[in-house]
Amino acid sequence: MSFVTVTNIFQSYDGRPILERVNVSVDESQFISIVGASGCGKSTFLRLLLAQEQPTRGDVQIAGAPPAREPGLDRGVVFQKYSVFPHMTVRQNIVAGESLRRGWGTFWGAEAKDARKRADATLARIGLDHVADQYPATLSGGMQQRLAIGQALVAKPRVLLLDEPFGALDPGTRLAMHDFLMELRAETGMTVFMVTHDLEEAFKLGDRVLVFDKPRWDPHDPSLYGATITYDFDARDGGIPFQRLKEDTHVLHETRS
Amino acid sequence: MRLINRKPGRPLALFLALLPFVVVFVAYAIGSDIRLAENPSDKLLPAPSTIWDTAARLITEPDLRSGRILFWHDTTASLGRLAMGIGISALLGLVFGLLIGLLPIMRSFLAQFVAVLSMIPPLALLPILFIVFGLGELSKVVLIVVGTLPFIIRDLSQRVLEIPQELLIKAQTLGASTWVITLRVAIPQVLPRLIQAVRLSLGPAWLFLIAAEAIASDLGLGYRIFLVRRFLAMDVILTYVIWITILAFLMDWALRTLSRRLFPWAEDGL
Ligand SMILES: Nc1ncnc2c1ncn2[C@@H]1O[C@H](COP(=O)(O)OP(=O)(O)O)[C@@H](O)[C@H]1O
Ligand SMILES: [Mg+2]
C-alpha cells in the first residue's frame, strides 16, 4: 500500500517551471534519498511534501488523507541550518517538541517535570545529556543537527523530511550521524525523505534513490523546462538489485547443505 | 603595517577614549578663562568651578519659595514622562510589530499606513496634541509616543520578518498554533531587538520631551533649562545639560546590560 503518493506535481515560480510531472509513491517506513544538480528543485519538492507551499498542479497525499494545506504534526523536518530554536536551551528544545502543540506552548507543574524527565532520557539517548543546559549556539554543527533530529522525532511525525541535514558537517561527524540516523530509524520505523549532495550517502542510507533532472533541455533557454524524477534506483543491498536473491539461491544453499 | 591592522593596546585604548573628553574640557576652560579675564561678569562661559558650585547648590539646597529641591523634582517629573512614553511605545511597538511581521493580512492592512505615519514630523503635531490633550502630562507622553512609535513598529516588524523561515516552519511541524508561535518563537526572538529599538529611540524621546516641557510645563528638566535661559544662567543650563547627558547614558548602559543578562543566547550585535 502506498503511504506517500505524489501525483503529477507541477511547480512554477513566476511562470518559470521548476518541477514538472513528478509522480512517485512510497511505502511506509521506506527511506528515500533524493539527489540532483543544485538548483534543480529538490528543496522545492521537500517543501511540497511538507505542505509549506502548494503545487501549481497535482497533489501530495499522506496515508490517504486529503492534501495538507500547511505544515503540521504529521511531517517533521530538519534543515541544514536554523533547525533548532536558538533562544531555548538544549533541554528546552527537546521539551518544545512535545509542548508547542499545547494551547500556551508549554507544560505546567507536574507535567512540566515529567516532560523534563522524558527530555533528559531523550538527550541521554542522543548523547547530548552533558550539554542539556547550554544554548545551541555553543554546540558543534554535528551536535546541533543531532538535537534537531531528536527534537523532530519527539513529536513522532509519520514522515521525516531532511534537507541536506549533514551538508555542513565534516566527513567524520557525517559518518557518526549516519549511524545515529539509521539507529533512530530502525527504532521508529519512520518514512524518511532525505535530500543530499553526496551520492555515496544517498545509496548508503536510502532504500531508494530518486534522481531529479531535466528530461528536456532547450539549449537557448535552459529555464524553459522543469525537472522531474529521471531515475528511481533500488538502493537496498548497496544498490545492487537481486544480490540477495542470487546469494540465497547459489551460494548460501550450497554451503548450508 | 597597514593602518587597518594596527590595534591599540589596553592603556592606549583607554587613553584614546578619554582624550576627547579632556580636550573638550580643557578647550572650554581656556575659552572661559579668556572671556572672564576680559570681563569678570561675563555669563556666557562660566568657569568650571562656578558650574561645579552651582551644581552642588542645585542638588542640595531647597528652593526658597517652595522648600523643595527643584533639581530632583524636575528629574523625577521628566523621567516619569519619559518612562511612560517609551514604555507605551515599546509595548504598542511590540504588538504591532508582531502583527505586521507575522500575519500577511495585517501586513497588507497596516504596513503602508505605518510607513506614511512615520513621515509626519511629530513636532508639527505638538500644537494639536496640546489642543486635544490639554497642557498636562498626557500631551507630553503622547508626543513621545507619537514620535517614537512608528520607528519601533517598523523596526520590529522588519525584525520579525527576518526570523528565519525555517524556525517558523519547524514550530508548525511541532504542532504550534499562530498564538504559540508568537509566544514561544517570535517574542523571544525579537525581545532583544525591542530593547535595541528602545535604545535607539531614547535620543528622539528626550528631544520630544524637552520640546514639550519647554513649551508648556511647570516642572521638568526641559522646562527649567528654558526658564533660566531668560536670566542667561549658563551655569544652571550647563548643569542640567550635563545631568541629562549622564541620565541618557546611564539608561542606554542599563538597557544594554539588561539585554545581555536576559538574552545570553543572542551573543553579539547588542
Ligand atoms: N519561493 C521561490 N520563488 C521563486 N523561485 C524560487 C523559490 N524557491 C526556489 N526557487 C527557485 O527554484 C529553483 C530550485 O530551487 P531549490 O528547490 O532550492 O533547488 P535545490 O534544493 O535542488 O538546490 C531555483 O532556481 C530557485 O531559484
Ligand atoms: Mg536545496
Coordinates of C-alpha atoms and ligand atoms in Angstrom, one line a residue:
Chain A
M1 CA 0.0 0.0 0.0
S2 CA 1.4 3.3 -1.0
F3 CA 1.9 5.6 2.1
V4 CA 3.0 8.8 0.4
T5 CA 1.5 9.4 -3.0
V6 CA 2.8 12.2 -5.2
T7 CA 0.5 12.7 -8.2
N8 CA 1.5 14.6 -11.3
I9 CA 3.1 17.6 -9.5
F10 CA 4.0 20.8 -11.4
Q11 CA 5.5 23.7 -9.6
S12 CA 6.5 27.0 -11.2
Y13 CA 7.6 30.4 -9.7
D14 CA 6.6 33.5 -11.7
G15 CA 5.8 31.3 -14.7
R16 CA 9.2 29.6 -14.6
P17 CA 8.7 25.9 -14.3
I18 CA 10.8 24.2 -11.6
L19 CA 9.2 20.8 -11.3
E20 CA 7.1 19.1 -13.9
R21 CA 5.2 15.8 -13.9
V22 CA 6.6 14.4 -10.7
N23 CA 5.0 11.1 -9.8
V24 CA 6.2 8.8 -7.0
S25 CA 4.6 6.5 -4.5
V26 CA 6.4 5.5 -1.4
D27 CA 5.6 2.7 1.1
E28 CA 5.5 3.3 4.8
S29 CA 9.0 3.0 6.5
Q30 CA 10.9 3.5 3.3
F31 CA 14.0 5.7 3.3
I32 CA 14.1 7.8 0.2
S33 CA 17.2 9.6 -0.8
I34 CA 16.9 12.5 -3.3
V35 CA 19.8 13.7 -5.4
G36 CA 20.2 16.1 -8.3
A37 CA 22.1 19.1 -9.5
S38 CA 21.9 22.1 -7.2
G39 CA 19.0 24.4 -8.1
C40 CA 17.0 21.7 -9.8
G41 CA 14.2 21.8 -7.3
K42 CA 15.0 19.2 -4.6
S43 CA 14.2 21.6 -1.7
T44 CA 11.1 22.7 -3.6
F45 CA 10.0 19.1 -3.7
L46 CA 10.5 18.8 0.0
R47 CA 8.6 22.0 0.6
L48 CA 5.7 20.5 -1.3
L49 CA 5.9 17.3 0.7
L50 CA 5.9 19.4 3.9
A51 CA 2.9 21.4 2.6
Q52 CA 4.9 24.6 3.2
E53 CA 3.7 25.6 -0.2
Q54 CA 1.1 24.3 -2.7
P55 CA 1.9 22.9 -6.1
T56 CA 0.7 24.7 -9.2
R57 CA -0.8 21.4 -10.2
G58 CA -1.1 17.9 -8.8
D59 CA -1.2 16.8 -5.1
V60 CA 0.6 15.1 -2.3
Q61 CA -1.3 12.6 -0.2
I62 CA 0.0 11.0 3.0
A63 CA -1.7 8.0 4.5
G64 CA -4.7 8.5 2.3
A65 CA -5.6 11.8 4.0
P66 CA -6.6 14.8 1.8
P67 CA -3.7 17.0 0.7
A68 CA -2.5 19.1 3.6
R69 CA -2.6 22.9 3.3
E70 CA 0.0 23.8 5.9
P71 CA 2.8 22.1 7.8
G72 CA 1.6 20.0 10.8
L73 CA 2.5 17.4 13.3
D74 CA 2.4 14.5 10.8
R75 CA 5.5 15.8 9.0
G76 CA 8.8 16.5 10.8
V77 CA 11.6 18.5 9.2
V78 CA 15.3 19.1 9.7
F79 CA 17.0 21.8 7.6
Q80 CA 20.7 22.3 7.0
K81 CA 20.7 25.3 9.4
Y82 CA 18.4 27.1 11.7
S83 CA 16.8 23.8 12.6
V84 CA 16.7 24.3 16.4
F85 CA 15.4 27.3 18.4
P86 CA 18.4 29.4 19.3
H87 CA 16.7 31.1 22.3
M88 CA 15.9 27.7 24.0
T89 CA 18.5 25.6 25.8
V90 CA 19.1 22.1 24.5
R91 CA 16.7 20.6 27.0
Q92 CA 14.0 23.2 26.3
N93 CA 14.4 22.4 22.6
I94 CA 13.5 18.8 23.2
V95 CA 10.6 19.7 25.5
A96 CA 9.3 22.0 22.9
G97 CA 9.0 19.0 20.6
E98 CA 6.1 17.9 22.8
S99 CA 4.9 21.2 24.3
L100 CA 4.4 23.5 21.3
R101 CA 1.2 21.8 20.3
R102 CA -0.4 22.9 23.6
G103 CA -2.6 26.0 24.0
W104 CA 0.2 28.1 25.6
G105 CA 3.0 26.1 24.1
T106 CA 4.3 25.0 27.4
F107 CA 3.7 22.5 30.2
W108 CA 2.9 23.4 33.8
G109 CA 3.6 21.9 37.2
A110 CA 3.9 18.1 37.4
E111 CA 3.5 17.8 33.6
A112 CA 6.5 20.0 33.1
K113 CA 8.5 17.9 35.5
D114 CA 7.6 14.7 33.6
A115 CA 8.4 16.3 30.3
R116 CA 11.8 17.4 31.6
K117 CA 12.4 13.8 32.7
R118 CA 11.4 12.4 29.3
A119 CA 13.6 15.1 27.6
D120 CA 16.6 14.1 29.7
A121 CA 16.0 10.4 28.7
T122 CA 15.9 11.5 25.1
L123 CA 19.1 13.6 25.5
A124 CA 20.9 10.6 27.0
R125 CA 19.7 8.5 24.1
I126 CA 21.1 11.0 21.5
G127 CA 24.2 11.7 23.5
L128 CA 23.5 15.3 24.4
D129 CA 22.8 14.9 28.2
H130 CA 26.1 16.7 29.1
V131 CA 25.0 19.9 27.4
A132 CA 21.3 19.9 28.4
D133 CA 21.5 23.4 29.9
Q134 CA 23.5 25.1 27.1
Y135 CA 22.2 27.1 24.2
P136 CA 22.5 25.6 20.7
A137 CA 25.0 28.2 19.6
T138 CA 27.6 26.7 21.9
L139 CA 27.3 23.3 20.3
S140 CA 29.2 21.9 17.3
G141 CA 27.4 21.5 14.0
G142 CA 27.0 17.8 14.4
M143 CA 25.5 18.2 17.9
Q144 CA 23.1 20.8 16.6
Q145 CA 21.9 18.5 13.9
R146 CA 21.6 15.6 16.3
L147 CA 19.5 17.9 18.5
A148 CA 17.4 18.9 15.5
I149 CA 16.7 15.3 14.6
G150 CA 15.9 14.4 18.2
Q151 CA 13.5 17.3 18.5
A152 CA 11.7 16.4 15.3
L153 CA 11.4 12.8 16.5
V154 CA 9.9 13.5 19.9
A155 CA 6.9 15.0 18.0
K156 CA 6.5 11.5 16.5
P157 CA 5.9 12.5 12.9
R158 CA 4.8 9.9 10.3
V159 CA 7.1 11.3 7.7
L160 CA 10.5 12.9 8.4
L161 CA 11.9 15.3 5.8
L162 CA 15.6 16.1 5.8
D163 CA 17.1 18.8 3.5
E164 CA 20.8 18.3 3.3
P165 CA 21.0 17.7 7.1
F166 CA 24.6 16.8 7.1
G167 CA 25.7 19.1 4.3
A168 CA 27.7 21.4 6.6
L169 CA 29.4 18.6 8.6
D170 CA 32.9 17.3 8.3
P171 CA 33.3 13.7 7.0
G172 CA 33.9 12.1 10.4
T173 CA 30.9 13.7 12.0
R174 CA 28.9 12.8 9.0
L175 CA 29.6 9.1 9.4
A176 CA 28.7 9.2 13.0
M177 CA 25.4 10.9 12.1
H178 CA 24.7 8.2 9.6
D179 CA 24.9 5.6 12.3
F180 CA 22.8 7.8 14.6
L181 CA 20.1 8.3 12.0
M182 CA 19.9 4.6 11.0
E183 CA 19.6 3.6 14.6
L184 CA 16.8 6.0 15.2
R185 CA 15.1 5.0 12.1
A186 CA 15.3 1.3 13.0
E187 CA 13.6 2.2 16.3
T188 CA 10.8 4.3 14.9
G189 CA 10.2 2.8 11.5
M190 CA 9.5 6.2 10.1
T191 CA 9.2 7.1 6.4
V192 CA 12.1 9.4 5.6
F193 CA 12.9 11.7 2.6
M194 CA 16.4 13.0 2.6
V195 CA 17.9 15.4 0.1
T196 CA 21.7 15.1 -0.2
H197 CA 24.6 16.2 -2.3
D198 CA 26.5 13.1 -1.6
L199 CA 25.7 10.1 -3.8
E200 CA 27.5 7.7 -1.5
E201 CA 25.4 8.9 1.4
A202 CA 22.3 8.6 -0.7
F203 CA 22.9 4.9 -1.5
K204 CA 24.3 4.0 1.9
L205 CA 21.2 5.3 3.8
G206 CA 18.4 5.0 1.3
D207 CA 16.2 2.2 0.3
R208 CA 15.5 4.1 -2.9
V209 CA 17.4 6.9 -4.6
L210 CA 15.4 9.4 -6.6
V211 CA 17.4 11.4 -9.1
F212 CA 15.9 14.8 -10.1
D213 CA 17.0 16.2 -13.5
K214 CA 15.6 17.9 -16.5
P215 CA 14.4 15.4 -19.1
R216 CA 14.1 18.0 -21.8
W217 CA 16.7 20.7 -22.3
D218 CA 16.4 23.8 -24.5
P219 CA 19.9 25.0 -25.4
H220 CA 18.6 28.5 -25.9
D221 CA 16.7 28.8 -22.7
P222 CA 17.7 26.3 -20.0
S223 CA 15.0 27.5 -17.7
L224 CA 12.2 26.6 -20.1
Y225 CA 11.6 23.2 -18.7
G226 CA 11.4 21.9 -15.1
A227 CA 13.0 18.9 -13.5
T228 CA 11.4 15.6 -12.7
I229 CA 12.4 12.2 -11.4
T230 CA 14.6 10.7 -14.1
Y231 CA 15.9 7.7 -12.2
D232 CA 14.4 5.7 -9.3
F233 CA 17.1 3.3 -8.0
D234 CA 16.5 0.4 -5.7
A235 CA 19.3 1.1 -3.2
R236 CA 18.9 -1.8 -0.8
D237 CA 21.9 -4.1 -0.6
G238 CA 24.2 -1.3 -1.7
G239 CA 22.3 -0.5 -4.9
I240 CA 22.8 -3.9 -6.5
P241 CA 19.3 -5.4 -7.1
F242 CA 18.7 -9.1 -6.7
Q243 CA 22.1 -9.6 -5.0
R244 CA 20.5 -11.2 -2.0
L245 CA 18.3 -13.4 -4.2
K246 CA 21.4 -14.8 -6.1
E247 CA 23.3 -15.3 -2.9
D248 CA 20.4 -17.1 -1.4
T249 CA 19.9 -19.5 -4.4
H250 CA 23.5 -20.1 -5.4
V251 CA 25.9 -19.5 -2.5
L252 CA 24.2 -19.9 0.8
H253 CA 22.2 -23.0 -0.1
E254 CA 25.2 -24.9 -1.2
T255 CA 27.2 -24.1 1.9
R256 CA 24.3 -24.9 4.1
S257 CA 23.6 -28.2 2.5
Chain B
M1 CA 52.0 47.6 8.9
R2 CA 48.7 48.7 7.5
L3 CA 46.7 51.2 9.5
I4 CA 43.7 48.8 9.4
N5 CA 45.8 46.2 11.2
R6 CA 47.1 48.4 14.0
K7 CA 45.2 47.9 17.2
P8 CA 45.8 49.9 20.3
G9 CA 46.8 48.1 23.5
R10 CA 44.7 48.4 26.6
P11 CA 46.4 51.5 28.1
L12 CA 46.5 53.3 24.8
A13 CA 42.8 52.4 24.1
L14 CA 41.8 53.9 27.5
F15 CA 43.9 57.0 26.9
L16 CA 42.4 57.5 23.4
A17 CA 38.9 57.0 24.8
L18 CA 39.4 59.7 27.5
L19 CA 41.3 62.1 25.2
P20 CA 38.2 63.8 23.5
F21 CA 36.6 64.4 26.9
V22 CA 39.8 66.0 28.2
V23 CA 40.3 68.1 25.1
V24 CA 36.7 69.4 25.2
F25 CA 37.1 70.2 28.9
V26 CA 40.4 72.0 28.5
A27 CA 39.2 73.9 25.5
Y28 CA 36.2 75.1 27.4
A29 CA 38.2 76.0 30.4
I30 CA 40.6 78.1 28.3
G31 CA 37.8 79.8 26.4
S32 CA 36.1 80.6 29.7
D33 CA 39.3 81.9 31.2
I34 CA 39.9 84.3 28.3
R35 CA 36.4 85.7 28.4
L36 CA 36.4 86.1 32.2
A37 CA 39.8 87.8 32.1
E38 CA 38.3 90.4 29.8
N39 CA 35.1 90.8 31.6
P40 CA 34.7 89.1 35.1
S41 CA 30.9 89.4 35.0
D42 CA 30.7 87.6 31.7
K43 CA 27.8 85.0 31.8
L44 CA 28.3 83.1 28.6
L45 CA 31.1 80.7 29.6
P46 CA 31.1 80.4 33.3
A47 CA 34.3 78.9 34.8
P48 CA 34.2 75.2 35.5
S49 CA 34.5 75.9 39.2
T50 CA 31.4 78.1 39.0
I51 CA 29.4 75.3 37.3
W52 CA 30.6 72.9 40.0
D53 CA 29.4 75.2 42.8
T54 CA 26.1 75.8 41.0
A55 CA 25.6 72.1 40.6
A56 CA 26.3 71.4 44.2
R57 CA 23.8 74.1 45.2
L58 CA 21.1 72.9 42.8
I59 CA 21.5 69.3 44.0
T60 CA 21.4 70.0 47.7
E61 CA 19.6 73.3 48.5
P62 CA 15.8 73.5 48.5
D63 CA 14.0 76.3 46.6
L64 CA 13.3 79.3 48.8
R65 CA 9.7 79.6 47.7
S66 CA 8.5 76.0 47.7
G67 CA 11.0 74.5 50.1
R68 CA 11.6 71.6 47.6
I69 CA 14.9 70.7 45.9
L70 CA 13.7 71.5 42.4
F71 CA 16.6 69.6 40.7
W72 CA 15.3 66.3 41.9
H73 CA 11.6 67.2 41.3
D74 CA 12.5 68.2 37.7
T75 CA 14.4 64.9 37.3
T76 CA 11.6 62.7 38.6
A77 CA 8.9 64.5 36.6
S78 CA 10.9 64.2 33.4
L79 CA 12.0 60.6 33.9
G80 CA 8.4 59.7 34.7
R81 CA 7.1 61.2 31.4
L82 CA 10.0 59.6 29.5
A83 CA 9.5 56.2 31.0
M84 CA 5.7 56.3 30.4
G85 CA 6.1 57.4 26.8
I86 CA 8.8 55.0 25.9
G87 CA 7.1 52.2 27.8
I88 CA 3.9 52.7 25.9
S89 CA 5.8 52.9 22.7
A90 CA 7.7 49.7 23.4
L91 CA 4.5 47.8 24.3
L92 CA 2.5 49.0 21.3
G93 CA 5.5 48.6 19.1
L94 CA 5.9 45.0 20.1
V95 CA 2.2 44.3 19.5
F96 CA 2.0 45.9 16.1
G97 CA 5.5 44.8 15.1
L98 CA 4.4 41.2 15.7
L99 CA 1.0 41.7 13.9
I100 CA 2.6 43.2 10.9
G101 CA 5.6 40.8 10.8
L102 CA 3.8 37.6 11.4
L103 CA 0.4 38.0 9.8
P104 CA 0.3 38.6 6.0
I105 CA -3.2 40.0 6.3
M106 CA -2.1 42.6 8.9
R107 CA 0.9 43.4 6.8
S108 CA -1.3 44.3 3.8
F109 CA -3.6 46.2 6.1
L110 CA -1.1 48.3 8.2
A111 CA 2.5 48.3 6.7
Q112 CA 2.0 51.1 4.2
F113 CA -0.1 53.1 6.7
V114 CA 2.6 53.0 9.3
A115 CA 5.2 53.9 6.7
V116 CA 3.2 57.0 5.9
L117 CA 2.6 57.9 9.5
S118 CA 6.3 57.7 10.3
M119 CA 6.8 60.5 7.8
I120 CA 4.8 63.0 9.8
P121 CA 7.1 65.3 11.7
P122 CA 5.9 64.7 15.4
L123 CA 6.8 68.3 16.5
A124 CA 4.4 69.7 13.9
L125 CA 1.7 67.7 15.7
L126 CA 2.6 69.3 19.1
P127 CA 0.0 72.1 18.9
I128 CA -2.7 69.6 18.0
L129 CA -1.7 67.4 21.0
F130 CA -1.9 70.5 23.3
I131 CA -5.3 71.3 21.9
V132 CA -6.6 67.8 22.1
F133 CA -5.0 66.5 25.3
G134 CA -4.5 69.8 27.2
L135 CA -1.3 71.2 28.6
G136 CA -0.9 68.5 31.3
E137 CA 1.1 65.3 31.5
L138 CA -0.9 63.5 28.8
S139 CA 0.1 65.6 25.8
K140 CA 3.8 65.2 26.7
V141 CA 3.6 61.5 27.0
V142 CA 1.6 61.3 23.8
L143 CA 4.2 63.4 22.0
I144 CA 6.9 60.9 23.0
V145 CA 4.7 58.0 21.9
V146 CA 3.8 59.6 18.6
G147 CA 7.5 60.5 18.0
T148 CA 8.9 57.1 18.7
L149 CA 6.2 54.5 17.9
P150 CA 6.3 54.5 14.1
F151 CA 10.1 53.8 14.2
I152 CA 9.7 51.0 16.7
I153 CA 6.9 49.4 14.8
R154 CA 8.8 49.5 11.5
D155 CA 12.0 48.3 13.1
L156 CA 10.3 45.4 15.0
S157 CA 8.1 44.2 12.1
Q158 CA 11.2 44.1 10.0
R159 CA 13.0 42.0 12.7
V160 CA 10.0 39.7 12.9
L161 CA 10.2 39.2 9.1
E162 CA 13.9 38.4 9.5
I163 CA 13.3 35.5 11.8
P164 CA 14.5 32.6 9.7
Q165 CA 11.5 31.0 7.9
E166 CA 13.0 27.6 8.9
L167 CA 12.2 28.3 12.6
L168 CA 8.6 29.2 11.9
I169 CA 8.2 26.1 9.7
K170 CA 9.8 23.9 12.4
A171 CA 7.4 25.2 15.0
Q172 CA 4.5 24.4 12.8
T173 CA 5.7 20.8 12.3
L174 CA 5.8 20.6 16.1
G175 CA 2.1 21.5 16.1
A176 CA 2.4 25.1 17.2
S177 CA -0.6 27.4 16.6
T178 CA -0.1 31.1 15.5
W179 CA -0.5 32.1 19.1
V180 CA 2.1 29.7 20.3
I181 CA 4.5 30.7 17.6
T182 CA 4.0 34.3 18.6
L183 CA 4.5 33.5 22.3
R184 CA 7.3 30.9 22.1
V185 CA 9.2 31.7 19.0
A186 CA 8.6 35.3 17.7
I187 CA 8.5 37.2 21.0
P188 CA 11.7 35.6 22.5
Q189 CA 13.5 36.2 19.2
V190 CA 12.6 39.9 18.9
L191 CA 12.8 41.0 22.5
P192 CA 16.5 41.7 22.3
R193 CA 15.7 43.8 19.2
L194 CA 13.0 45.6 21.0
I195 CA 15.5 46.6 23.7
Q196 CA 17.8 47.8 20.9
A197 CA 15.0 49.8 19.2
V198 CA 14.2 51.4 22.6
R199 CA 17.8 52.3 23.0
L200 CA 17.8 54.0 19.6
S201 CA 14.6 55.7 20.4
L202 CA 15.9 57.3 23.6
G203 CA 17.5 60.1 21.7
P204 CA 14.4 61.2 19.9
A205 CA 12.3 60.6 23.1
W206 CA 14.5 63.1 25.0
L207 CA 14.2 65.6 22.2
F208 CA 10.4 65.4 22.2
L209 CA 10.2 65.5 26.0
I210 CA 12.4 68.6 26.3
A211 CA 10.5 70.3 23.4
A212 CA 7.1 69.6 25.1
E213 CA 8.4 70.7 28.5
A214 CA 9.9 73.9 27.1
I215 CA 6.6 75.0 25.6
A216 CA 4.1 74.1 28.3
S217 CA 5.0 72.9 31.8
D218 CA 5.8 73.9 35.3
L219 CA 8.2 71.2 36.2
G220 CA 10.8 69.1 34.4
L221 CA 14.4 69.3 33.1
G222 CA 13.5 70.9 29.8
Y223 CA 11.2 73.4 31.5
R224 CA 14.0 74.5 33.8
I225 CA 16.5 75.0 31.1
F226 CA 14.2 77.2 29.1
L227 CA 13.1 79.1 32.2
V228 CA 16.6 80.1 33.3
R229 CA 17.6 80.9 29.7
R230 CA 15.8 84.2 30.4
F231 CA 18.3 85.1 33.0
L232 CA 21.2 83.8 30.9
A233 CA 22.0 81.4 33.7
M234 CA 24.5 79.4 31.7
D235 CA 25.8 77.6 34.9
V236 CA 22.4 76.2 35.6
I237 CA 21.8 75.3 31.9
L238 CA 25.1 73.5 31.6
T239 CA 24.5 71.6 34.9
Y240 CA 21.2 70.4 33.5
V241 CA 22.6 69.5 30.1
I242 CA 25.4 67.5 31.7
W243 CA 22.8 65.8 34.0
I244 CA 20.6 64.9 31.1
T245 CA 23.5 63.5 29.2
I246 CA 24.5 61.4 32.2
L247 CA 20.9 60.1 32.6
A248 CA 20.7 59.3 28.9
F249 CA 24.0 57.5 29.0
L250 CA 23.0 55.5 32.1
M251 CA 19.7 54.4 30.6
D252 CA 21.5 53.2 27.5
W253 CA 24.0 51.4 29.5
A254 CA 21.3 49.8 31.8
L255 CA 19.3 48.6 28.8
R256 CA 22.4 47.1 27.2
T257 CA 23.3 45.3 30.4
L258 CA 19.8 44.1 30.8
S259 CA 19.7 42.7 27.3
R260 CA 22.9 40.8 27.8
R261 CA 21.6 39.4 31.1
L262 CA 18.2 38.4 29.8
F263 CA 19.3 37.0 26.4
P264 CA 22.6 35.3 26.7
W265 CA 21.8 33.3 23.6
A266 CA 21.7 36.4 21.4
E267 CA 25.5 36.8 21.7
D268 CA 26.8 39.8 19.9
G269 CA 25.2 42.6 18.0
L270 CA 23.8 44.2 21.1
Ligands
LIG1 N1 10.0 30.9 -3.4 C1 10.6 30.9 -4.6 N2 10.3 31.8 -5.5 C2 11.0 31.9 -6.7 N3 11.9 31.0 -7.1 C3 12.2 30.0 -6.2 C4 11.6 29.9 -5.0 N4 12.1 28.8 -4.3 C5 13.0 28.3 -5.2 N5 13.1 29.0 -6.3 C6 13.9 28.7 -7.5 O1 13.7 27.3 -7.8 C7 14.8 26.7 -8.2 C8 15.0 25.4 -7.4 O2 15.3 25.7 -6.0 P1 15.6 24.6 -4.9 O3 14.4 23.7 -4.8 O4 16.0 25.3 -3.7 O5 16.8 23.8 -5.6 P2 17.7 22.7 -4.9 O6 17.3 22.5 -3.5 O7 17.6 21.5 -5.7 O8 19.1 23.2 -4.9 C9 16.0 27.6 -8.0 O9 16.3 28.1 -9.3 C10 15.4 28.7 -7.1 O10 16.0 29.9 -7.5
MG2 MG 18.2 22.9 -1.6

